[in-house]
Short mmCIF file of C-alpha atoms and ligand atoms in Angstrom, two decimals:
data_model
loop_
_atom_site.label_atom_id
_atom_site.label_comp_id
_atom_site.label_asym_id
_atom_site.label_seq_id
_atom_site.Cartn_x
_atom_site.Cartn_y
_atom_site.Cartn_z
CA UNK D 29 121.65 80.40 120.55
CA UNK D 30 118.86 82.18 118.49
CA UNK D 31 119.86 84.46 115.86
CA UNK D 32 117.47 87.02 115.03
CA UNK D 33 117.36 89.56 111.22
CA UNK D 34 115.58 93.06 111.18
CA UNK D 35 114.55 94.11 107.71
CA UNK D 36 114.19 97.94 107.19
CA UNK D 37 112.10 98.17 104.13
CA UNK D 38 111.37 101.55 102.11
CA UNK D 39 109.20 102.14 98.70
CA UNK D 40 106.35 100.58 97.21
CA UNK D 41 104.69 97.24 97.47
CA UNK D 42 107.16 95.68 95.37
CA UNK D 43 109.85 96.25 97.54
CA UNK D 44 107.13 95.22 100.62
CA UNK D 45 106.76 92.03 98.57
CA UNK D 46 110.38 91.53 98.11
CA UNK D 47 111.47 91.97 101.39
CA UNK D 48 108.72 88.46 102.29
CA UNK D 49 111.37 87.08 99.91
CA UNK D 50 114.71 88.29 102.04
CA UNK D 51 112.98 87.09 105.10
CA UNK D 52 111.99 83.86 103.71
CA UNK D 53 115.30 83.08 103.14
CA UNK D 54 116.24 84.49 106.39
CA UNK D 55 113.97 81.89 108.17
CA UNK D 56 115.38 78.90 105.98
CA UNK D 57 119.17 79.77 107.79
CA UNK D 58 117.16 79.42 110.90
CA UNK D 59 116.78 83.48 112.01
CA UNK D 60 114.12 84.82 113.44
CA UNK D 61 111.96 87.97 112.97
CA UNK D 62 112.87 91.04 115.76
CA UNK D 63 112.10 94.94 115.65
CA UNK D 64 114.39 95.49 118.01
CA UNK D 65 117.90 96.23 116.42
CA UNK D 66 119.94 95.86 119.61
CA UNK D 67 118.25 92.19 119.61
CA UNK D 68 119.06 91.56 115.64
CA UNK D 69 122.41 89.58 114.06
CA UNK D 70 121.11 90.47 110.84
CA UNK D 71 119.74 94.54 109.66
CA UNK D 72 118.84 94.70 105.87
CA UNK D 73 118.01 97.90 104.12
CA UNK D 74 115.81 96.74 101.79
CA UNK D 75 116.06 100.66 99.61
CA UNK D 76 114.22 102.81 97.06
CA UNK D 77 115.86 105.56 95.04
CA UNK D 78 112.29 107.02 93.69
CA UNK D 79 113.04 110.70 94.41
CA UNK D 80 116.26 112.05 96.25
CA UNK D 81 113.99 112.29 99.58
CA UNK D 82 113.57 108.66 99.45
CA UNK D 83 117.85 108.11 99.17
CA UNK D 84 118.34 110.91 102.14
CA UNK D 85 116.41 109.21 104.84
CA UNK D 86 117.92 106.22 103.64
CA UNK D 87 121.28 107.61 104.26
CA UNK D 88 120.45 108.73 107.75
CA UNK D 89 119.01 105.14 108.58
CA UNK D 90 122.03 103.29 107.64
CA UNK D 91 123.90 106.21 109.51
CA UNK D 92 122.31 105.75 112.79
CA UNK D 93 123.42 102.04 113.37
CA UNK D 94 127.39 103.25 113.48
CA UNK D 95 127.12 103.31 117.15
CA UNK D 96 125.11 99.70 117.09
CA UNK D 97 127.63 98.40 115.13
CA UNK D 98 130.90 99.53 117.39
CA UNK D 99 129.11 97.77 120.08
CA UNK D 100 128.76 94.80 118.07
CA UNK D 101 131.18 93.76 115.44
CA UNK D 102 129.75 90.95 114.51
CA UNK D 103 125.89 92.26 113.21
CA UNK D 104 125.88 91.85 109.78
CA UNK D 105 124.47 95.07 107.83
CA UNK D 106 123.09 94.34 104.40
CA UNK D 107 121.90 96.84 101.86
CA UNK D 108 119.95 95.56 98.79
CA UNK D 109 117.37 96.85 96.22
CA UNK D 110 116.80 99.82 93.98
CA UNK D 111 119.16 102.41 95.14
CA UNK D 112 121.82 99.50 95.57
CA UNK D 113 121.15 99.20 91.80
CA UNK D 114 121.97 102.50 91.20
CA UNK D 115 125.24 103.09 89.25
CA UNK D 116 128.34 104.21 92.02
CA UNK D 117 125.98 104.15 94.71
CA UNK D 118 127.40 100.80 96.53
CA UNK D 119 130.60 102.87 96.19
CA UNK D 120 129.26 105.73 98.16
CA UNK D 121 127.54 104.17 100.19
CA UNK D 122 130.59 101.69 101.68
CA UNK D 123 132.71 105.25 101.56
CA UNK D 124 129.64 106.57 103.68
CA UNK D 125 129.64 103.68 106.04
CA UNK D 126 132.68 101.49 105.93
CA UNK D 127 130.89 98.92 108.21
CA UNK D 128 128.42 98.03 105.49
CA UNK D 129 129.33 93.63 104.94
CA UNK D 130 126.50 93.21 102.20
CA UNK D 131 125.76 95.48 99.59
CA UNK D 132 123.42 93.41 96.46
CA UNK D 133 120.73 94.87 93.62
CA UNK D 134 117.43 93.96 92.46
CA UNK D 135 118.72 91.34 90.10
CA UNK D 136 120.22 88.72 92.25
CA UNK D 137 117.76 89.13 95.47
CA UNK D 138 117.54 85.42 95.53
CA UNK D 139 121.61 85.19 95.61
CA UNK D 140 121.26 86.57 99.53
CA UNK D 141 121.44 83.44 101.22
CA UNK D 142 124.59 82.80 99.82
CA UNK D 143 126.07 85.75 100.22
CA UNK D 144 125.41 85.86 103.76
CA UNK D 145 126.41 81.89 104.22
CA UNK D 146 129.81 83.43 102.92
CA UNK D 147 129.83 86.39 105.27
CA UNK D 148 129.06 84.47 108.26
CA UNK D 149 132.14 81.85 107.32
CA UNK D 150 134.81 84.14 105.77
CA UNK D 151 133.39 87.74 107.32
CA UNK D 152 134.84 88.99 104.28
CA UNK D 153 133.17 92.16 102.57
CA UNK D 154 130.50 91.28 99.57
CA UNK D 155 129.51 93.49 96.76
CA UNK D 156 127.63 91.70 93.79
CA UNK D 157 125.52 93.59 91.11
CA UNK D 158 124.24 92.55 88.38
CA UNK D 159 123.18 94.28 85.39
CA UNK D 160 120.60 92.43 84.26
CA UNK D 161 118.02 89.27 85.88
CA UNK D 162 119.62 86.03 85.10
CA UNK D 163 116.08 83.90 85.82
CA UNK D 164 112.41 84.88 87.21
CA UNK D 165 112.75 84.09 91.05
CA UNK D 166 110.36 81.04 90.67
CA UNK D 167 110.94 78.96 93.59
CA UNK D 168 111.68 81.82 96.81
CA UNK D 169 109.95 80.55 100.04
CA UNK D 170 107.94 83.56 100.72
CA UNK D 171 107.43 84.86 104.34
CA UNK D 172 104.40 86.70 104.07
CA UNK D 173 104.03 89.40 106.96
CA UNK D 174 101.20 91.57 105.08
CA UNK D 175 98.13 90.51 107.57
CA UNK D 176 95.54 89.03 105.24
CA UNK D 177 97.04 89.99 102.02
CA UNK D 178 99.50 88.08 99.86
CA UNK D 179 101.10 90.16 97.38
CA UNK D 180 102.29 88.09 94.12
CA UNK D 181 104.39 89.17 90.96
CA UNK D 182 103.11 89.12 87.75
CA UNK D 183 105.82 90.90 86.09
CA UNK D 184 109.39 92.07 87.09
CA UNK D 185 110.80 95.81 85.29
CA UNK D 186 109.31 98.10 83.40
CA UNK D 187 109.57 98.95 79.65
CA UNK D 188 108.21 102.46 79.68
CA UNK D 189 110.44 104.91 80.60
CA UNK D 190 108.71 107.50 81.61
CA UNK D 191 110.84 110.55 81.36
CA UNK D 192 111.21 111.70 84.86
CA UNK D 193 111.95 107.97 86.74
CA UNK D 194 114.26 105.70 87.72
CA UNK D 195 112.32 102.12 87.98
CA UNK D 196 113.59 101.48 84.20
CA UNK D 197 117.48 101.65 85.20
CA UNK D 198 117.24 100.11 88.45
CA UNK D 199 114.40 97.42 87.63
CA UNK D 200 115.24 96.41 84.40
CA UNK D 201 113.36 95.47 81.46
CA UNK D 202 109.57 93.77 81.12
CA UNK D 203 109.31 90.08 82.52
CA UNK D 204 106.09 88.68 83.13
CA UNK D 205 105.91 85.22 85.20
CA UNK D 206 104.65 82.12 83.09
CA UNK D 207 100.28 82.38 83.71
CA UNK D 208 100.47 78.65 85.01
CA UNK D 209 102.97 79.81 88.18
CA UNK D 210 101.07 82.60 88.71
CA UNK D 211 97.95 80.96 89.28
CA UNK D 212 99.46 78.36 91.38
CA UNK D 213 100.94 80.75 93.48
CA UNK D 214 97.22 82.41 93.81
CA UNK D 215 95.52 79.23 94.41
CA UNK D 216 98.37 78.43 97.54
CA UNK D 217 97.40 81.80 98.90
CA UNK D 218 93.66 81.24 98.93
CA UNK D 219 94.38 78.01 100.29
CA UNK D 220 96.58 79.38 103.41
CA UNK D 221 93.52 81.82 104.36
CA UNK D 222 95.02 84.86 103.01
CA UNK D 223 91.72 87.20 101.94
CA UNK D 224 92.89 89.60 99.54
CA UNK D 225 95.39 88.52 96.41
CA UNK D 226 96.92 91.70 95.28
CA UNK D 227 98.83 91.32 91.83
CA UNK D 228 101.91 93.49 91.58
CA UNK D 229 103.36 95.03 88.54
CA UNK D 230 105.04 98.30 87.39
CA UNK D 231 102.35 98.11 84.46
CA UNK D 232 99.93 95.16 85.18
CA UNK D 233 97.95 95.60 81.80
CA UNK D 234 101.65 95.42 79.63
CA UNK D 235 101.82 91.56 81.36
CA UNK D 236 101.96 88.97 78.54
CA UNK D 237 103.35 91.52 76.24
CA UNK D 238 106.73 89.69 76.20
CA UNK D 239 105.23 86.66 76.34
CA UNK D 240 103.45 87.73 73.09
CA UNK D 241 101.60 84.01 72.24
CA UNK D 242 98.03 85.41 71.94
CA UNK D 243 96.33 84.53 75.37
CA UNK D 244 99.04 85.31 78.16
CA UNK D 245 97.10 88.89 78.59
CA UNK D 246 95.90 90.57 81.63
CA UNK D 247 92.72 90.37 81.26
CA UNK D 248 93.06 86.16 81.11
CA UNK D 249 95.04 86.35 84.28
CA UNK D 250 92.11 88.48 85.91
CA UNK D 251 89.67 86.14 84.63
CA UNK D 252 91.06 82.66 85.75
CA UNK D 253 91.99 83.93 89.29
CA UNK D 254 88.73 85.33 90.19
CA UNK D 255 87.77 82.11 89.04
CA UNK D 256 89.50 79.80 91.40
CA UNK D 257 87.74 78.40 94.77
CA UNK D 258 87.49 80.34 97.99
CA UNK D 259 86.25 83.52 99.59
CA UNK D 260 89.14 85.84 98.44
CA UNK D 261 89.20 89.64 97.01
CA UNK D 262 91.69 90.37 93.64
CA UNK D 263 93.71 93.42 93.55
CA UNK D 264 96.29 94.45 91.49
CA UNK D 265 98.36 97.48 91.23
CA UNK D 266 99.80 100.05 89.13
CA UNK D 267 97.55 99.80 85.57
CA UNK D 268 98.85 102.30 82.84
CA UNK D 269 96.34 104.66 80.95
CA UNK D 270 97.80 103.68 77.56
CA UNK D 271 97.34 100.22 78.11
CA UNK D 272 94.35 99.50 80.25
CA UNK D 273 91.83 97.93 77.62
CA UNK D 274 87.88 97.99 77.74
CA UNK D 275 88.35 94.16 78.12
CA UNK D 276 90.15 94.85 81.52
CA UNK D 277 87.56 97.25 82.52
CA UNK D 278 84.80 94.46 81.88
CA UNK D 279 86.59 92.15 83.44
CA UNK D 280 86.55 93.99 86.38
CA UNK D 281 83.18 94.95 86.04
CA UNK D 282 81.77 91.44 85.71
CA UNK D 283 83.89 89.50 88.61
CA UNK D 284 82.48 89.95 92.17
CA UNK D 285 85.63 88.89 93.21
CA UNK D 286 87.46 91.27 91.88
CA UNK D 287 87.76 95.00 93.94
CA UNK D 288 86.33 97.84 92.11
CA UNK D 289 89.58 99.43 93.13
CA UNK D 290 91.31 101.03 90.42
CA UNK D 291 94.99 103.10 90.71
CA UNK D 292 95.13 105.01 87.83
CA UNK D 293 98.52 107.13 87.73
CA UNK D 294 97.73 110.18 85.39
CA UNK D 295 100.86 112.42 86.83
CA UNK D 296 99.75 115.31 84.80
CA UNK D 297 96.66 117.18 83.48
CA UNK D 298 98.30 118.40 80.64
CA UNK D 299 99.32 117.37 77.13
CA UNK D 300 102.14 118.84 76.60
CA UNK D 301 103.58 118.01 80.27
CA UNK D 302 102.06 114.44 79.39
CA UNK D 303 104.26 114.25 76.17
CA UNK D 304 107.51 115.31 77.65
CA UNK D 305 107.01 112.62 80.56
CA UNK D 306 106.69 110.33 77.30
CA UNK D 307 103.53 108.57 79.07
CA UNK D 308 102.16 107.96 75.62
CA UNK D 309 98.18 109.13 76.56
CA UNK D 310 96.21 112.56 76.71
CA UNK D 311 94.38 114.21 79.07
CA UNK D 312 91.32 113.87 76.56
CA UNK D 313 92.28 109.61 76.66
CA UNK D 314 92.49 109.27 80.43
CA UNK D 315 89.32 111.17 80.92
CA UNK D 316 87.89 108.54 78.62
CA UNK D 317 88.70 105.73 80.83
CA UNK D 318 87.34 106.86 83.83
CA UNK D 319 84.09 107.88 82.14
CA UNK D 320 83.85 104.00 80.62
CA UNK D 321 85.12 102.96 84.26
CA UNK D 322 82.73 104.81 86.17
CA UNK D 323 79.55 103.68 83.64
CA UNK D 324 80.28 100.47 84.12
CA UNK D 325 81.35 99.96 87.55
CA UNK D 326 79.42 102.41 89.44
CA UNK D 327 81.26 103.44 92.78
CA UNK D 328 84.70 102.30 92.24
CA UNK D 329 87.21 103.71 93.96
CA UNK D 330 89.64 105.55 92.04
CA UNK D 331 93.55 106.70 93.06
CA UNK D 332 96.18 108.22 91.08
CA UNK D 333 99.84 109.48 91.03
CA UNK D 334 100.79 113.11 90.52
CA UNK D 335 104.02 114.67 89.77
CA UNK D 336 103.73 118.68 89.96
CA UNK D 337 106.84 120.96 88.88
CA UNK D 338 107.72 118.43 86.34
CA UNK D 339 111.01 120.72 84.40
CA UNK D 340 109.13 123.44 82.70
CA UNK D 341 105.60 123.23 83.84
CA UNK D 342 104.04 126.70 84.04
CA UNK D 343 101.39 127.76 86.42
CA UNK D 344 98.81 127.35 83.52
CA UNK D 345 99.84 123.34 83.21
CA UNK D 346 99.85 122.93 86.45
CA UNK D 347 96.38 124.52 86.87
CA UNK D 348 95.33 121.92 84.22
CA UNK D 349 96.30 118.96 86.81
CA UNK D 350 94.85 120.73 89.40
CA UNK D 351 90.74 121.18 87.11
CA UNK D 352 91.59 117.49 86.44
CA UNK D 353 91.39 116.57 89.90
CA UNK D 354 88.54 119.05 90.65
CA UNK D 355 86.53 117.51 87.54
CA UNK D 356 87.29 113.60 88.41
CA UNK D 357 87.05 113.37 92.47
CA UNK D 358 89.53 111.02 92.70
CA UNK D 359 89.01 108.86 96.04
CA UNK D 360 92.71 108.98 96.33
CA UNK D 361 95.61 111.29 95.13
CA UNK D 362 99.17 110.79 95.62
CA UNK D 363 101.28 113.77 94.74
CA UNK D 364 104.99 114.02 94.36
CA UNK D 365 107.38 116.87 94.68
CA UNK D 366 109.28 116.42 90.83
CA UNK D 367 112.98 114.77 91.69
CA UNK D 368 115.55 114.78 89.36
CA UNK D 369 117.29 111.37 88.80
CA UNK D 370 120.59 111.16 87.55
CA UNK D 371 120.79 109.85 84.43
CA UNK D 372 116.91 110.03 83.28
CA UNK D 373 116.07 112.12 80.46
CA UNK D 374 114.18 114.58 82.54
CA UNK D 375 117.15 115.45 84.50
CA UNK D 376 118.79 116.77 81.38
CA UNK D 377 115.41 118.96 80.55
CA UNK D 378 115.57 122.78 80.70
CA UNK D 379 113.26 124.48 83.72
CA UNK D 380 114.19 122.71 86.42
CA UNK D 381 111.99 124.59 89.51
CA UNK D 382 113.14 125.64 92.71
CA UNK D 383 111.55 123.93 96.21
CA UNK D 384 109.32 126.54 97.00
CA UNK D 385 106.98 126.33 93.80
CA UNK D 386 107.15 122.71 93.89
CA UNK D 387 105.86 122.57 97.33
CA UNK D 388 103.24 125.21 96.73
CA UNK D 389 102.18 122.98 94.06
CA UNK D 390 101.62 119.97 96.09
CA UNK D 391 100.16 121.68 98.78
CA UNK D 392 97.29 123.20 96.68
CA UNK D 393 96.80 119.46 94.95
CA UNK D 394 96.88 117.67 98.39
CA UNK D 395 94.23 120.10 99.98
CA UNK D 396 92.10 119.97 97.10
CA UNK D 397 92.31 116.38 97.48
CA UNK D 398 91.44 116.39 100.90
CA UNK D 399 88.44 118.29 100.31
CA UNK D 400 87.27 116.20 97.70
CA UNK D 401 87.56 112.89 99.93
CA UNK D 402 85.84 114.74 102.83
CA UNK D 403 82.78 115.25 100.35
CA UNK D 404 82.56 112.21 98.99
CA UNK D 405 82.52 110.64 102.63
CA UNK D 406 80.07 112.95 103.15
CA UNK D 407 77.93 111.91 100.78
CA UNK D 408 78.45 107.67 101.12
CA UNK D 409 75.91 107.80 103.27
CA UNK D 410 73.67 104.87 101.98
CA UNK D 411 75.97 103.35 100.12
CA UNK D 412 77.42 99.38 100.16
CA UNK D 413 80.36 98.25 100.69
CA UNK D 414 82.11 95.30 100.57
CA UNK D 415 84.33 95.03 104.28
CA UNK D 416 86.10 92.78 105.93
CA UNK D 417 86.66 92.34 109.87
CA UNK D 418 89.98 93.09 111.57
CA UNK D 419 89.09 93.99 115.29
CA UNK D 420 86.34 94.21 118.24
CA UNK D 421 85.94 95.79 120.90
CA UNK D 422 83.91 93.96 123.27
CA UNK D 423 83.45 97.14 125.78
CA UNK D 424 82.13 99.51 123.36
CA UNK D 425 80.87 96.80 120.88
CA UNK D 426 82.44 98.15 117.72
CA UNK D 427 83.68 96.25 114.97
CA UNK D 428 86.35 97.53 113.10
CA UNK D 429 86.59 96.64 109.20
CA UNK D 430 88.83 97.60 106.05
CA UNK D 431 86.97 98.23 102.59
CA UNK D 432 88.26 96.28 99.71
CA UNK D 433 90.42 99.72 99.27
CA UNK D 434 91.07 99.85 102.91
CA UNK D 435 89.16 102.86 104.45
CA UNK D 436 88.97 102.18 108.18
CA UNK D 437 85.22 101.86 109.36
CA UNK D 438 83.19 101.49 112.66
CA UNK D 439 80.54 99.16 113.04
CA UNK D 440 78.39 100.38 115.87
CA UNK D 441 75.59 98.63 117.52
CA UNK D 442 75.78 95.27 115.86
CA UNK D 443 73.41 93.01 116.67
CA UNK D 444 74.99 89.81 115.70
CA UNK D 445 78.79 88.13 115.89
CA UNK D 446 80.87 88.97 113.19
CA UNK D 447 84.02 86.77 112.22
CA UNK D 448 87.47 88.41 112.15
CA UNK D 449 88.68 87.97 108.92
CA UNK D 450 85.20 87.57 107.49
CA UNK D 451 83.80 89.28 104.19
CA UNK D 452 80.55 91.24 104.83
CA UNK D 453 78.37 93.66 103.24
CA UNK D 454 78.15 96.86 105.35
CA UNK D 455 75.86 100.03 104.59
CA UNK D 456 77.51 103.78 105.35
CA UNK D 457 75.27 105.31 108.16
CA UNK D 458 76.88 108.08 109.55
CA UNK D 459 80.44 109.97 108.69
CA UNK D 460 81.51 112.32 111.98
CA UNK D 461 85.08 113.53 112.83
CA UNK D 462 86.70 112.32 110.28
CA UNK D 463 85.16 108.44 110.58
CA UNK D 464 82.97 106.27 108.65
CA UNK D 465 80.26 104.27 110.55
CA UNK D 466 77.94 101.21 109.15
CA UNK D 467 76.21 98.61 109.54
CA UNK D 468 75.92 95.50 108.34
CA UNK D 469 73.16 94.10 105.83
N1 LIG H 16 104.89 101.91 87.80
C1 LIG H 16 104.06 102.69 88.61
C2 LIG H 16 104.75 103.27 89.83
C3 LIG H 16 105.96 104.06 89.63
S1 LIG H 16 106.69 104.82 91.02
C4 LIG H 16 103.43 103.72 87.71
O1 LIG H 16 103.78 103.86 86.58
O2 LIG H 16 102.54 104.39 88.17
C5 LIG H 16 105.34 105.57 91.85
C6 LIG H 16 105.13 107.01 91.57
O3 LIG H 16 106.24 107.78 91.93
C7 LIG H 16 104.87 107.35 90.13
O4 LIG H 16 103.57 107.09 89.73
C8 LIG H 16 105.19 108.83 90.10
O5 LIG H 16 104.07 109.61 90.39
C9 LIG H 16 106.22 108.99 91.22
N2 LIG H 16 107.56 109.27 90.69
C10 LIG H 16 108.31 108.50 89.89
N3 LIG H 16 109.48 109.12 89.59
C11 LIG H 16 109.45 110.32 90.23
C12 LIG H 16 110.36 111.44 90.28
N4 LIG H 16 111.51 111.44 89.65
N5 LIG H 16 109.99 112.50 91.05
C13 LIG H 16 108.81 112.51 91.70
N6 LIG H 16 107.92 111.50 91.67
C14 LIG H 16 108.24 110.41 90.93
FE1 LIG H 17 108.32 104.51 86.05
FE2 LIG H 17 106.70 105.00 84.05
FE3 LIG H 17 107.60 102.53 84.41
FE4 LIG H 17 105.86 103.55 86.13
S1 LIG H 17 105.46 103.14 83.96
S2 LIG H 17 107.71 102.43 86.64
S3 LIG H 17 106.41 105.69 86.20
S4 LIG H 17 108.82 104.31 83.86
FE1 LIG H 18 109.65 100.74 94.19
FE2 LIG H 18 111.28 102.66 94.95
FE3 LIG H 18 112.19 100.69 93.53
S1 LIG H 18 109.19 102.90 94.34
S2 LIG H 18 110.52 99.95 92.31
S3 LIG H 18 111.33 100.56 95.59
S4 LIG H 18 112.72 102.82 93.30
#
């Protein structure tokens, strides 16, 4: 009889990528994919503990199968990554929900397939965490279910510890994969079709660091991939102000093959704020970069990360963030609601602030954001972009295509056949309701 898994996957790209990994190994016991939970022998809650809004929904996921799981004894529910890290949270969490079989961390991932081998022989409870990575998870057969877009590690952890966050504790320290697997990995990608390559790394331009021989620096690894044969797209994701480097920026600049897509977290507009989140940069240092980024790449898209109500941030350092984002026109702004995690140094800071003026906070950011992007759309009329195909619609002979930083767009009226999965050059015409329309050069 088939036996089908379910992964349930929350948080960033990381934890996206990771979860290819869980299902990889999933498909090597012979399961197969299913969305439908009354279908599955397998549920994994692949978790993130990033703010306490993350943990709650979470909780209310895992919460919801108890029902499932009366009805079926025998599903196997496992719980893994960051939040499963998290010191006395496997404890709670089997308190919460005694029918829990699997709970594992972010450090032994690749140890799932024998956990579950055990469960499914012994059906005895597992809990395994491990406090630190014993080896880089070289040889996982990845299931890749992100469309056209293979997602590959260049580093595990995170060294900074940026006062208000949890990725440190739960993630571990710095490890960046040897260049030569990396590139490999790449060149398999590009061989299997997949169009965009995006790099993944809590701090992409720190990769090497550990390494420390001289050339194993992020700018190499940019260089050599864009390098390699095919029609592919590089991204990579998250850089850090304090350590992206002019080199990087050329880099960038120079490849065609490499997106001019850029997420640049700055969390705050203000020094002092900036200083007590221990990000190591000023406002006067990021507003540097993306004067140098935007002279020599002209049009790149830019994105960021904001945390407002960080513990003591007055109104006037909070208006500081919000001029930032006024000044720079960000293409992209996410902005978080400040949560306090156990156990970070933040959490111990004086000033924590109620709900309310957090949420104000956001909601000013995200509407000035809003506005901003509306504008800007407004005013791409005329301007190129680099697109790529996903859909048609032979009735109303539309095209529908991704930009390298994946704004939807029509194309109307085209006059010739266009390839799904095809790279093309397309020229903004017309931006109505909310939509971006082109056509192709
Ligand atoms: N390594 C990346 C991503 C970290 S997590 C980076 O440095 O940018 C993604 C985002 O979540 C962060 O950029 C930050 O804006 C937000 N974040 C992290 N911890 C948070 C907390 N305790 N409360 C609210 N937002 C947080
Ligand atoms: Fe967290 Fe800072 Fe590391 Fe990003 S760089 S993962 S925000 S500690
Ligand atoms: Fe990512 Fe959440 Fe972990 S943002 S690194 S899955 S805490």
């Amino acid at each position: 009889m088939d036996k089908y898994y379910l992964i349930k996957t929350y948080g960033c790209q990381m934890n996206i990528h990771e979860s290819e990994k869980l299902a990889g190994m999933l498909i090597s016991l012979g399961f197969k994919p299913t969305d439908d939970e009354e279908k599955a022998n397998v549920i994994v809650f692949n978790t993130c503990c990033i703010r306490d809004g993350a943990e709650q929904k979470i909780y209310a996921h895992i919460g919801a199968l108890k029902g499932l799981k009366k009805r079926k004894p025998n599903l196997i529910v496992a719980i893994c990554g960051c939040m499963a890290q998290v010191k006395s949270r496997p404890e709670t969490i089997k308190k919460k929900f005694p029918f829990v079989n699997i709970i594992f961390g972010t450090h032994n991932l690749n140890e799932f397939k024998e956990y579950l081998i055990r469960f499914e022989k012994d059906r005895k409870y597992i809990c395994e965490i491990w406090d630190e990575a014993k080896y880089l998870d070289e040889h996982v057969d990845t299931y890749r279910t992100s469309k056209n877009n293979a997602w590959i590690n260049i580093s595990y952890g995170c060294n900074n510890f940026c006062t208000y966050c949890i990725v440190p504790y739960v993630r571990g320290r710095e490890r960046s994969r040897a260049f030569e697997d990396i590139i490999l990995e790449c060149k398999n990608a590009i061989d299997e079709g997949y169009k965009y390559i995006t790099l993944l790394g809590q701090n992409v331009n720190s990769y090497g660091n550990d390494i420390n021989d001289g050339k194993t620096t992020f700018a190499r690894l940019l260089r050599e991939i864009s390098h390699l044969d095919g029609d592919f797209r590089l991204k990579f994701m998250t850089s850090h102000p304090k350590d992206l480097t002019e080199e990087v920026i050329d880099v960038i600049a120079s490849e065609d093959k490499i997106a001019k897509v850029i997420h640049l977290p700055i969390q705050s507009g203000n020094n002092r704020i900036l200083n007590s989140m221990n990000r190591r940069y000023t406002r006067e240092h990021y507003l540097d970069l993306i004067k140098l980024i935007r002279t020599k790449i002209p049009n790149c898209y830019i994105s960021t990360d904001i945390i407002v109500g960080f513990p003591g941030e007055t109104e006037e350092e909070f208006l500081d963030t919000y001029n930032l984002i006024n000044d720079v026109r960000y293409d992209g702004v996410f902005a978080f609601m400040y949560s306090k995690r156990e156990g970070t140094v933040a959490a111990s800071m004086p000033g924590h602030h109620d709900i309310a003026t957090k949420r104000d906070r956001v909601n000013r950011l995200l509407s000035l954001s809003k506005e901003i992007i509306k504008e800007k759309n407004k005013n791409s009329i005329g301007d190129d972009y680099n697109i790529i195909i996903n859909d048609y619609n032979a009735t109303k002979n539309e095209y529908y295509a991704t930009t390298d930083s994946g704004k939807s767009i029509t194309i109307v009226n085209c006059n010739k056949t266009l390839n799904i999965n095809n790279f093309y050059t397309a020229e903004i015409t017309e931006y109505k309701n909310g939509k971006l329309y082109a056509k192709i050069k």
